[in-house]
Coordinates of C-alpha atoms in Angstrom, one line a residue:
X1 CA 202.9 87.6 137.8
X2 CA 201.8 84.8 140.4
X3 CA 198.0 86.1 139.2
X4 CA 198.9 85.8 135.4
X5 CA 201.0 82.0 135.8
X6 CA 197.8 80.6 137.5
X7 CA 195.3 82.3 134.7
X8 CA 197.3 80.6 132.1
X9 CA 197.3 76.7 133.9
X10 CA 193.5 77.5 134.2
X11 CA 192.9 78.4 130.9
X12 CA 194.5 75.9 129.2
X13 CA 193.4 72.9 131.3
X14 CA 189.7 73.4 130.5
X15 CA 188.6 71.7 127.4
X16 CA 187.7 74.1 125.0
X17 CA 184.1 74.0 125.1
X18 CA 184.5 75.0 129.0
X19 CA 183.9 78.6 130.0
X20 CA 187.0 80.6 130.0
X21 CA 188.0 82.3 133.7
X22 CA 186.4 85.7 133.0
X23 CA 183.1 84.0 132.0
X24 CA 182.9 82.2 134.8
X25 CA 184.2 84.8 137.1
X26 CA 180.6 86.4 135.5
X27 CA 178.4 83.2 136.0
X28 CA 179.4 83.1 139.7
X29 CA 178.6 87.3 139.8
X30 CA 175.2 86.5 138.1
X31 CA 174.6 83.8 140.6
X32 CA 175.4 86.2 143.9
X33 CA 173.4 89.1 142.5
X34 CA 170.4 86.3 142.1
X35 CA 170.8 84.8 145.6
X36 CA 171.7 87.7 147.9
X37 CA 168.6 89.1 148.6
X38 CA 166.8 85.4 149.7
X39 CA 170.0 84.8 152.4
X40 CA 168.4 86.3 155.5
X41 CA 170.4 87.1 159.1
X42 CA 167.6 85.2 161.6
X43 CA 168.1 86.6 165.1
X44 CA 166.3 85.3 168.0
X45 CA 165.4 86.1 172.0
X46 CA 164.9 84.2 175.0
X47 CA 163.6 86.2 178.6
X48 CA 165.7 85.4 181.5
X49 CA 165.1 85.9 185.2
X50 CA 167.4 86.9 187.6
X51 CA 167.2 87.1 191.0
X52 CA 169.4 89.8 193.1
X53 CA 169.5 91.3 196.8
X54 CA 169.4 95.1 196.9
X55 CA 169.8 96.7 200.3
X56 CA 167.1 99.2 201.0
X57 CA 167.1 101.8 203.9
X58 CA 164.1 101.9 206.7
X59 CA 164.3 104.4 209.2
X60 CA 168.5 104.1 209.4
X61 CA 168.1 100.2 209.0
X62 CA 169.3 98.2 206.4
X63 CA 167.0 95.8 205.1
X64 CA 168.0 93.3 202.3
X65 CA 165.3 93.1 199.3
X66 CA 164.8 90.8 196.4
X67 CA 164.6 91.9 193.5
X68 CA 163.3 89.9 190.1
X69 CA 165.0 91.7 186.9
X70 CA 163.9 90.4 183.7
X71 CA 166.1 90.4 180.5
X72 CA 166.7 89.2 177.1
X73 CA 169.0 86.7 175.6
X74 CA 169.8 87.1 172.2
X75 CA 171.0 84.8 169.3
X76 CA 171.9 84.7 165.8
X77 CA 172.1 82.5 162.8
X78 CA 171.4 82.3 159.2
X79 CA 167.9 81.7 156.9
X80 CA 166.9 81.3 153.5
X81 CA 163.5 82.5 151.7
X82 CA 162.0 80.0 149.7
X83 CA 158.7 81.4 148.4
X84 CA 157.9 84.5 147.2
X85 CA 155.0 84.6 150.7
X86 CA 157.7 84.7 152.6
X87 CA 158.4 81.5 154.2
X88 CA 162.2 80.9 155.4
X89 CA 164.2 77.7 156.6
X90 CA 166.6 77.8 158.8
X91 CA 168.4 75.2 161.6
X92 CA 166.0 73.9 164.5
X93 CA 168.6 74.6 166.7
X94 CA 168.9 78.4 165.8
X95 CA 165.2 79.2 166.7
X96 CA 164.9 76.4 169.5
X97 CA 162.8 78.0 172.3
X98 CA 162.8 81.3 171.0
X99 CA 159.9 83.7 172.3
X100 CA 160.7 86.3 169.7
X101 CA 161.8 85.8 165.7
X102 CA 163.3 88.1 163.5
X103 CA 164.9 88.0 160.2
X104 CA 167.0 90.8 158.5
X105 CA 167.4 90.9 154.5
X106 CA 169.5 93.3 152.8
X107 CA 167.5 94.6 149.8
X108 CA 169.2 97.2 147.6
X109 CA 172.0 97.3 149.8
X110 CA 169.7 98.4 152.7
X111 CA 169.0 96.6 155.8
X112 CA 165.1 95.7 156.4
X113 CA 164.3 94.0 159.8
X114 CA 160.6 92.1 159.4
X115 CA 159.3 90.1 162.4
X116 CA 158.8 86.2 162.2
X117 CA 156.7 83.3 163.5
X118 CA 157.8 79.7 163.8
X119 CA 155.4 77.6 161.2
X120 CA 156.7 74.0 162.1
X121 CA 159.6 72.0 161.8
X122 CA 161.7 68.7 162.6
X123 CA 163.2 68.2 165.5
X124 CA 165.1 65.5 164.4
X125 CA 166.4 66.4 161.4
X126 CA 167.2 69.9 162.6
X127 CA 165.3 71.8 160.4
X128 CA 162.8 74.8 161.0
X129 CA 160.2 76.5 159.0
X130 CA 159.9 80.9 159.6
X131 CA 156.8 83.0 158.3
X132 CA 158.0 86.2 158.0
X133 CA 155.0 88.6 158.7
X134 CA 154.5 90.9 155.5
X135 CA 152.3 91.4 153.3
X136 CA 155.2 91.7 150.4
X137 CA 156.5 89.6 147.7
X138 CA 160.2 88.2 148.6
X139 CA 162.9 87.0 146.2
X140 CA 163.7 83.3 146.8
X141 CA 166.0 80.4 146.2
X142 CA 165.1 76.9 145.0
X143 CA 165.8 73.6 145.6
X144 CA 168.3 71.7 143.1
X145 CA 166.3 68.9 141.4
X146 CA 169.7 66.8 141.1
X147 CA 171.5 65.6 143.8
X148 CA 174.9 67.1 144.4
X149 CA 178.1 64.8 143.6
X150 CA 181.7 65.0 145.0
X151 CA 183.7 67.5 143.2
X152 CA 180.9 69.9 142.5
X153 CA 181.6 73.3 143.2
X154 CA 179.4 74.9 145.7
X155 CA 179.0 78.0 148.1
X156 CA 177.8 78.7 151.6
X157 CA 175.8 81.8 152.5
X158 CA 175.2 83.3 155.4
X159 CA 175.9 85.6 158.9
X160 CA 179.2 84.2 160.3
X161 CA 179.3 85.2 163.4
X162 CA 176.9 87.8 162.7
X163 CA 179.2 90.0 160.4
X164 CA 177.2 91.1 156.8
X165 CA 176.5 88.8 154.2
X166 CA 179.1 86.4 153.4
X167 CA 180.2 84.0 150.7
X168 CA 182.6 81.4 150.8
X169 CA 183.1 78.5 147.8
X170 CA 184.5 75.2 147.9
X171 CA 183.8 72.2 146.5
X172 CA 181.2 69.0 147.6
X173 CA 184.2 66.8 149.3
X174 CA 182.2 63.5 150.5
X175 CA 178.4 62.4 150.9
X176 CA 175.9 60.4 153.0
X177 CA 178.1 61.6 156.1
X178 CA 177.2 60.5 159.7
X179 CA 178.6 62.4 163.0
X180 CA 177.2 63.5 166.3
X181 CA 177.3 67.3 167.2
X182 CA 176.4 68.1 171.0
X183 CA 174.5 65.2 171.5
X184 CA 172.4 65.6 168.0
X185 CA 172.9 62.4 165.6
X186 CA 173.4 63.6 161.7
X187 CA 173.0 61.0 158.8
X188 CA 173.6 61.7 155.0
X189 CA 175.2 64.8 155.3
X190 CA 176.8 66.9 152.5
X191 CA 180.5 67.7 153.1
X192 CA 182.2 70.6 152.3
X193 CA 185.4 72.8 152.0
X194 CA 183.7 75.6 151.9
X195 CA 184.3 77.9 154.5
X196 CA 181.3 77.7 157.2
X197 CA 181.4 79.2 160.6
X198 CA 179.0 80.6 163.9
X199 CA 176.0 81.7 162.5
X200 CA 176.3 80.6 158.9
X201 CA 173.9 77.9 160.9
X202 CA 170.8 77.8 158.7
X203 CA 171.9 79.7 155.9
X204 CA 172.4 77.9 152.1
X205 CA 174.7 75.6 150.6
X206 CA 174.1 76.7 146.9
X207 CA 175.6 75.4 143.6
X208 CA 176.8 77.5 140.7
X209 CA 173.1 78.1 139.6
X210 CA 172.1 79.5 142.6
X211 CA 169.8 76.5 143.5
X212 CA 169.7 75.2 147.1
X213 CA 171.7 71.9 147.1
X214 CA 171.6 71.7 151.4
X215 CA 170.9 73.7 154.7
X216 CA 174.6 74.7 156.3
X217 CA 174.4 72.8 160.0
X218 CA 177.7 72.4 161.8
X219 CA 181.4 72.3 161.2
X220 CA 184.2 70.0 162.8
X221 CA 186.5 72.0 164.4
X222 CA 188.9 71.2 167.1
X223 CA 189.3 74.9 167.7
X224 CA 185.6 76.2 167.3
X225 CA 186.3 78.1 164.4
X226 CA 186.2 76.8 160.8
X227 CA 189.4 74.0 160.3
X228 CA 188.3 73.2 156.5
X229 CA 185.4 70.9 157.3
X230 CA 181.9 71.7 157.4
X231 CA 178.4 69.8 157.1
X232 CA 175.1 70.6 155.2
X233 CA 171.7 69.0 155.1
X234 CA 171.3 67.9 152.2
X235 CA 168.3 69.8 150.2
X236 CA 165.9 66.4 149.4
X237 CA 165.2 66.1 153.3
X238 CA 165.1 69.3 153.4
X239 CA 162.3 69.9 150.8
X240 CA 160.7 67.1 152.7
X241 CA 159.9 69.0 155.8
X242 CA 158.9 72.3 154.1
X243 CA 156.5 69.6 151.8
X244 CA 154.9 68.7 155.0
X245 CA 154.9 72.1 156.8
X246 CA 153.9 74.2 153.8
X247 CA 152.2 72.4 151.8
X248 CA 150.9 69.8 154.1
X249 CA 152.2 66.8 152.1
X250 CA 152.5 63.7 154.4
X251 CA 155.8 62.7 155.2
X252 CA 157.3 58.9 153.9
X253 CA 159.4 57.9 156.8
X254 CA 160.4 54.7 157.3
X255 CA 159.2 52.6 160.7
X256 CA 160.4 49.5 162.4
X257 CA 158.1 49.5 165.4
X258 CA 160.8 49.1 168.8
X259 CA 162.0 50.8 171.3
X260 CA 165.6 50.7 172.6
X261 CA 167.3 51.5 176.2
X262 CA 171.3 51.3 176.2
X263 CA 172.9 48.8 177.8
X264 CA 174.7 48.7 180.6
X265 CA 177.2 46.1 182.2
X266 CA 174.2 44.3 184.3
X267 CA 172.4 44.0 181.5
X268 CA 175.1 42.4 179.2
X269 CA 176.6 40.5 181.9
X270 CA 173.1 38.9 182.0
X271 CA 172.2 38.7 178.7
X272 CA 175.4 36.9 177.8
X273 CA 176.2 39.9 175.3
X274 CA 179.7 40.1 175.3
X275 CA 179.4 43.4 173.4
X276 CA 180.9 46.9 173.9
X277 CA 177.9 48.4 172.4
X278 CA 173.6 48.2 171.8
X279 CA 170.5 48.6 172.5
X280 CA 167.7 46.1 174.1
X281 CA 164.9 46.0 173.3
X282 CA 162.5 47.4 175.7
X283 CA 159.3 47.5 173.3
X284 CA 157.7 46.1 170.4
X285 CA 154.7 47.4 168.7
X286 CA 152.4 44.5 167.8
X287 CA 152.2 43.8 164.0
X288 CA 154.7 46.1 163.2
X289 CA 157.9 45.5 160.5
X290 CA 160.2 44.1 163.9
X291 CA 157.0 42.1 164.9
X292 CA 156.3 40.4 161.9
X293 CA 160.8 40.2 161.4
X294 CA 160.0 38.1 165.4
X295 CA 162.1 40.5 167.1
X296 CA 161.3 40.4 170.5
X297 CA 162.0 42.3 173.6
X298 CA 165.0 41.6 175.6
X299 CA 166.8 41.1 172.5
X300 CA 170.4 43.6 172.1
X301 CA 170.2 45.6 169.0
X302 CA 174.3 45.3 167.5
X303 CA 174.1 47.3 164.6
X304 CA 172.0 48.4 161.7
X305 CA 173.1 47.8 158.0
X306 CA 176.6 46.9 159.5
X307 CA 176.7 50.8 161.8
X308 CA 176.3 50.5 165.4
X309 CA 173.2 51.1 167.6
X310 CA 173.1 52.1 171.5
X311 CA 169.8 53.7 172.0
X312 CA 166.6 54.5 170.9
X313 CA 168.1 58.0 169.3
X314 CA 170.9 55.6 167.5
X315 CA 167.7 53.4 166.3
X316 CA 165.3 56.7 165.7
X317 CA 168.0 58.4 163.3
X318 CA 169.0 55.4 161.7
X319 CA 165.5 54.4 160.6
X320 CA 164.1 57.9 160.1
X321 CA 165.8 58.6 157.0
X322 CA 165.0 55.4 155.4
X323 CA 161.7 55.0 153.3
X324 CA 158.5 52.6 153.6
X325 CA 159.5 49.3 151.8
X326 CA 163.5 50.2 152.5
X327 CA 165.0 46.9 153.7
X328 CA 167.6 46.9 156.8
X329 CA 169.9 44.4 158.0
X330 CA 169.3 44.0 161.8
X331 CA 171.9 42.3 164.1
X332 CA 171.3 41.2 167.2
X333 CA 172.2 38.9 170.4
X334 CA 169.5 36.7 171.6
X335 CA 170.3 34.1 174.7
X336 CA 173.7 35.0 174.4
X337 CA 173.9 34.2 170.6
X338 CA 174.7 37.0 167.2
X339 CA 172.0 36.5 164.7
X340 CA 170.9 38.6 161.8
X341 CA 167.7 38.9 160.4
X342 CA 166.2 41.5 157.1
X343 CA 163.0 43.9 157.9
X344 CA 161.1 45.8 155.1
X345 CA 160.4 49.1 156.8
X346 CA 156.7 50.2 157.1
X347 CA 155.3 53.8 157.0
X348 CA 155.8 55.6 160.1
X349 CA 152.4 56.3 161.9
X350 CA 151.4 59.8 163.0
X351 CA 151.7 61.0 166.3
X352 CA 148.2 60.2 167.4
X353 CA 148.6 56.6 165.6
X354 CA 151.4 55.7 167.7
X355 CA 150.3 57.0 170.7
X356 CA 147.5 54.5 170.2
X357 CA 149.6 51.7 169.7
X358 CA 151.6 52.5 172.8
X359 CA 147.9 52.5 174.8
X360 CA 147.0 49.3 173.4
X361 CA 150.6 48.0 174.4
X362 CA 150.2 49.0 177.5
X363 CA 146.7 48.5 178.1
X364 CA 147.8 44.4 177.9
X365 CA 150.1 44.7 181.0
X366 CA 148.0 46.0 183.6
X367 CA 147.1 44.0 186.9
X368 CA 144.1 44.2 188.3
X369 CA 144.3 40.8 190.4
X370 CA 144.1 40.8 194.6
X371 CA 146.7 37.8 196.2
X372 CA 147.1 37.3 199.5
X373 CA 150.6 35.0 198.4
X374 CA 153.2 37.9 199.8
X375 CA 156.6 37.4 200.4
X376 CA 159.3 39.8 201.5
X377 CA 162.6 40.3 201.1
X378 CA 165.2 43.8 201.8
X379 CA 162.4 45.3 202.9
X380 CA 159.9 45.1 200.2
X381 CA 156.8 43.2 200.0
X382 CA 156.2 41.2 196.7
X383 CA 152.6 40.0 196.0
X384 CA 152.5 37.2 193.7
X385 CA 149.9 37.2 190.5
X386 CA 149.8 36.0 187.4
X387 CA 151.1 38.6 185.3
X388 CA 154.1 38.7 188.3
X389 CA 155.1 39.3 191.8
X390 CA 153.4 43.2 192.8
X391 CA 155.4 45.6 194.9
X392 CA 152.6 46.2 197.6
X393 CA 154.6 47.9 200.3
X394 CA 158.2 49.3 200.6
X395 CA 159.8 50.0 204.0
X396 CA 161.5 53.7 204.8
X397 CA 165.1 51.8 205.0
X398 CA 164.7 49.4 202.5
X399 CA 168.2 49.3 200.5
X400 CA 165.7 49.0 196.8
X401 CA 163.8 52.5 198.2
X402 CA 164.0 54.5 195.2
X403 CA 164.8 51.7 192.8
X404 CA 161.3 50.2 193.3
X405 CA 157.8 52.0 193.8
X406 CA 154.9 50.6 195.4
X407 CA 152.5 49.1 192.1
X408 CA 155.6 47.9 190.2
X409 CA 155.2 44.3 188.4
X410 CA 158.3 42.7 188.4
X411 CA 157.7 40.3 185.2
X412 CA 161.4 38.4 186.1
X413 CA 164.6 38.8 187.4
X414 CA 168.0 38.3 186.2
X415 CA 165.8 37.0 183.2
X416 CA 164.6 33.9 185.1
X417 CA 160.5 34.5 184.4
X418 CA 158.3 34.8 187.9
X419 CA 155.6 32.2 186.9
X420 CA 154.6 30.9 190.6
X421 CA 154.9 31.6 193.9
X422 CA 157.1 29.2 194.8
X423 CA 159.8 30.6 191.3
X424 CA 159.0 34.4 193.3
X425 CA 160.2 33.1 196.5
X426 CA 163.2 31.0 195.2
X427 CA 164.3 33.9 192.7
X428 CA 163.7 36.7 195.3
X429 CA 166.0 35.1 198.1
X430 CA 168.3 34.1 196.0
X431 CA 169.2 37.5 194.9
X432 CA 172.4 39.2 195.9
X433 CA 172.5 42.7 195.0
X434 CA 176.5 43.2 195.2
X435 CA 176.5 41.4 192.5
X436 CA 173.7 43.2 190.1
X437 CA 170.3 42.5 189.1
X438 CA 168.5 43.4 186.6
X439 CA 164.7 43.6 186.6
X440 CA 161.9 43.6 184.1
X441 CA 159.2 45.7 185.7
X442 CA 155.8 47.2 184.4
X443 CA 155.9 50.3 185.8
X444 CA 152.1 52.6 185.2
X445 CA 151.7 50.0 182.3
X446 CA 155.2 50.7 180.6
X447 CA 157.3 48.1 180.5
X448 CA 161.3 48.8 181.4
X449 CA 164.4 46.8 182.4
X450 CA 165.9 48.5 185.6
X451 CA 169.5 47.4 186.7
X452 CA 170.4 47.1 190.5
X453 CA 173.7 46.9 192.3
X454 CA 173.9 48.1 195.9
X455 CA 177.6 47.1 197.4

């Protein structure tokens, strides 16, 4: 009766043209049959050592042996083929640090186990790239070509915890969602109702159509099972990746050419940043968007486009997802003032493009010159130079062993710039450590700020 009542309220609030209940119950049959055999159960293993004392007789005495046992540690989650080659996405962190792939597809209602290789990925965005090794062609999904909008009703596919096939719908419940998940920064996330739980990981978020619309990736849950919240990638950043894996399509990522470190009460204290939160600036990359925008380091990074940045992963996420010629709002405290100042993004470089500029960075701070102007202090020896005063010597019981190391340039202190002797001396014995210092040192040609409090 309960059945028949809500049959009726459905049929009648659809508009006529809609599909009535029993058509659409077929639409969504159509769409399982189409997507089942492309959803794929990804299992991985990791070898582990263990070591374990065994006694072992000798002639009536006991003598203790170790033993090395090796084993296997195994791992599920969820995949989906997207070309009829064979080649799968999945999570990163499904297939992180595997040494052995395998993916399982049910085809005709029979289990086939094929082996798989890792083809690429990003780290960042969590997403991986499998080659299944076969010489067959696959069924496959594709990617939506329209962007998924709240209300739209959707389905999640996948192994939870690595029972069969599964299939849960709900609808798309919010968009562009941010959240941190074991230490892993999310941006732009797709939110959903549908149920999604351990080892859906990696599996599809599909609409109606069977088209991929984002990549299932992690739930919130108080309880660690599914509370009616769940998170997908969505499938634009997604096709990205398997663009610049498969098909070798250069990335557009957006770049704004700093590195942060977090801040810490020294450093704020200092810096007259009465913040709780940001990032300072340890780095910037000459003629690059924060260059040109005359950021510079020793500035605290507040927030981006009004959301708040800490570190370099805060900065690295944030950025990442934007686009060359995207323009960000940057706040920031500068000699203990809040300014704000607009940066048009640039292309990120490759790898190999900004490990270059990271040489040529550092190439500018190393010290080559001899002085004989030394001064010590806590049992360090500081040589003065131009570039700064040189660690040259540090004693076995001085209180800055293992803050300091013997080559370090410290640049200034408490940021009062070392420019002569004379500043070295009157900045070095001056210092009281109880109280916290913070150093900018060139360290093997990197430049860092290292905070110091010894009570």
């Amino acid at each position: 009766m309960i059945n028949l009542i809500f049959k009726i309220i459905v049929l009648f609030s659809l508009p006529s043209s809609s599909l009535t209940l029993p058509s659409f119950q077929s639409e969504i049959n159509q769409m399982v049959n189409k997507t089942k055999d492309a959803v794929v159960n990804v299992r991985i293993f990791r070898e582990g050592y263990a070591s374990v004392i065994e006694p072992e007789f000798f002639f009536g005495y006991l003598i203790p042996e170790e033993k090395i046992y090796k084993y296997k540690i195994g791992g599920i989650g969820s995949g989906v083929i997207i070309s009829e080659d064979g080649y799968v996405v999945t999570n990163y962190h499904v297939i992180e640090g595997a040494d052995e792939i395998s993916v399982e597809s049910y085809e005709n209602n029979r289990k086939t186990v094929y082996k798989a290789s890792y083809a690429g990925g990003d780290k960042k965005l969590d997403i991986a790239i499998l080659k299944i090794k076969s010489g067959k062609k696959f069924n496959y999904l594709t990617f939506s070509k329209t962007p998924v909008n709240i209300g739209d009703i959707v389905l999640a596919i996948g192994y939870p915890f690595g029972f069969k096939q599964t299939y849960t719908m709900g609808i798309v419940s919010s968009k562009n969602v941010s959240l941190k998940v074991e230490g892993k920064a999310y941006n732009d996330l797709i939110q959903t109702d549908a149920a999604i739980n351990q080892g859906n990981s990696g599996g599809p978020l599909v609409n109606i159509y069977g088209e991929i619309v984002g990549i299932n990736s992690a739930i919130y849950s108080p309880s660690g099972a599914f509370a009616g919240v769940g998170f997908a990638i969505p499938s634009w950043k997604v096709k990205e990746v398997v663009d610049e894996i498969i098909y070798k399509k250069p990335a557009s990522r957006g770049w704004l050419g700093i590195s942060l470190l977090p801040t810490d009460i020294i450093m704020k204290r200092i810096m007259s940043a009465d913040i709780p939160k940001g990032g300072i600036i340890n780095m910037v990359y000459k003629n690059s968007p924060a260059y040109n925008a005359n950021l510079k380091r020793g500035d605290i990074i507040v927030s981006i486009d009004d959301e708040d940045i800490e570190n370099d992963e805060d900065l690295s996420y944030k950025v990442y997802y934007k686009k060359p010629g995207d323009k960000i709002r940057i706040s920031y405290i500068r000699d203990g003032k809040k300014l704000t100042t607009e940066v048009i993004l640039a292309q990120r470089p490759s790898e190999k493009e900004l490990s270059n500029l990271l040489k040529e960075n550092n190439n500018e701070t190393k010290e080559s010159e001899k002085s004989k102007d030394i001064y010590e202090v806590s049992g360090v020896e500081f040589k003065y130079t131009k570039k700064g005063a040189i660690v040259s010597k540090i004693t076995q019981n001085s209180v800055l062993k293992g803050y300091l190391k013997e080559g370090d340039i410290i640049v200034s202190i408490n940021n009062k710039k070392i420019t002569s002797k004379q500043e070295m001396v009157n900045i070095l014995s001056n210092l009281d450590f109880s109280d916290g210092a913070l150093f900018d040192i060139i360290r093997d040609g990197e430049p860092f700020y290292l905070s110091i409090q010894i009570k």
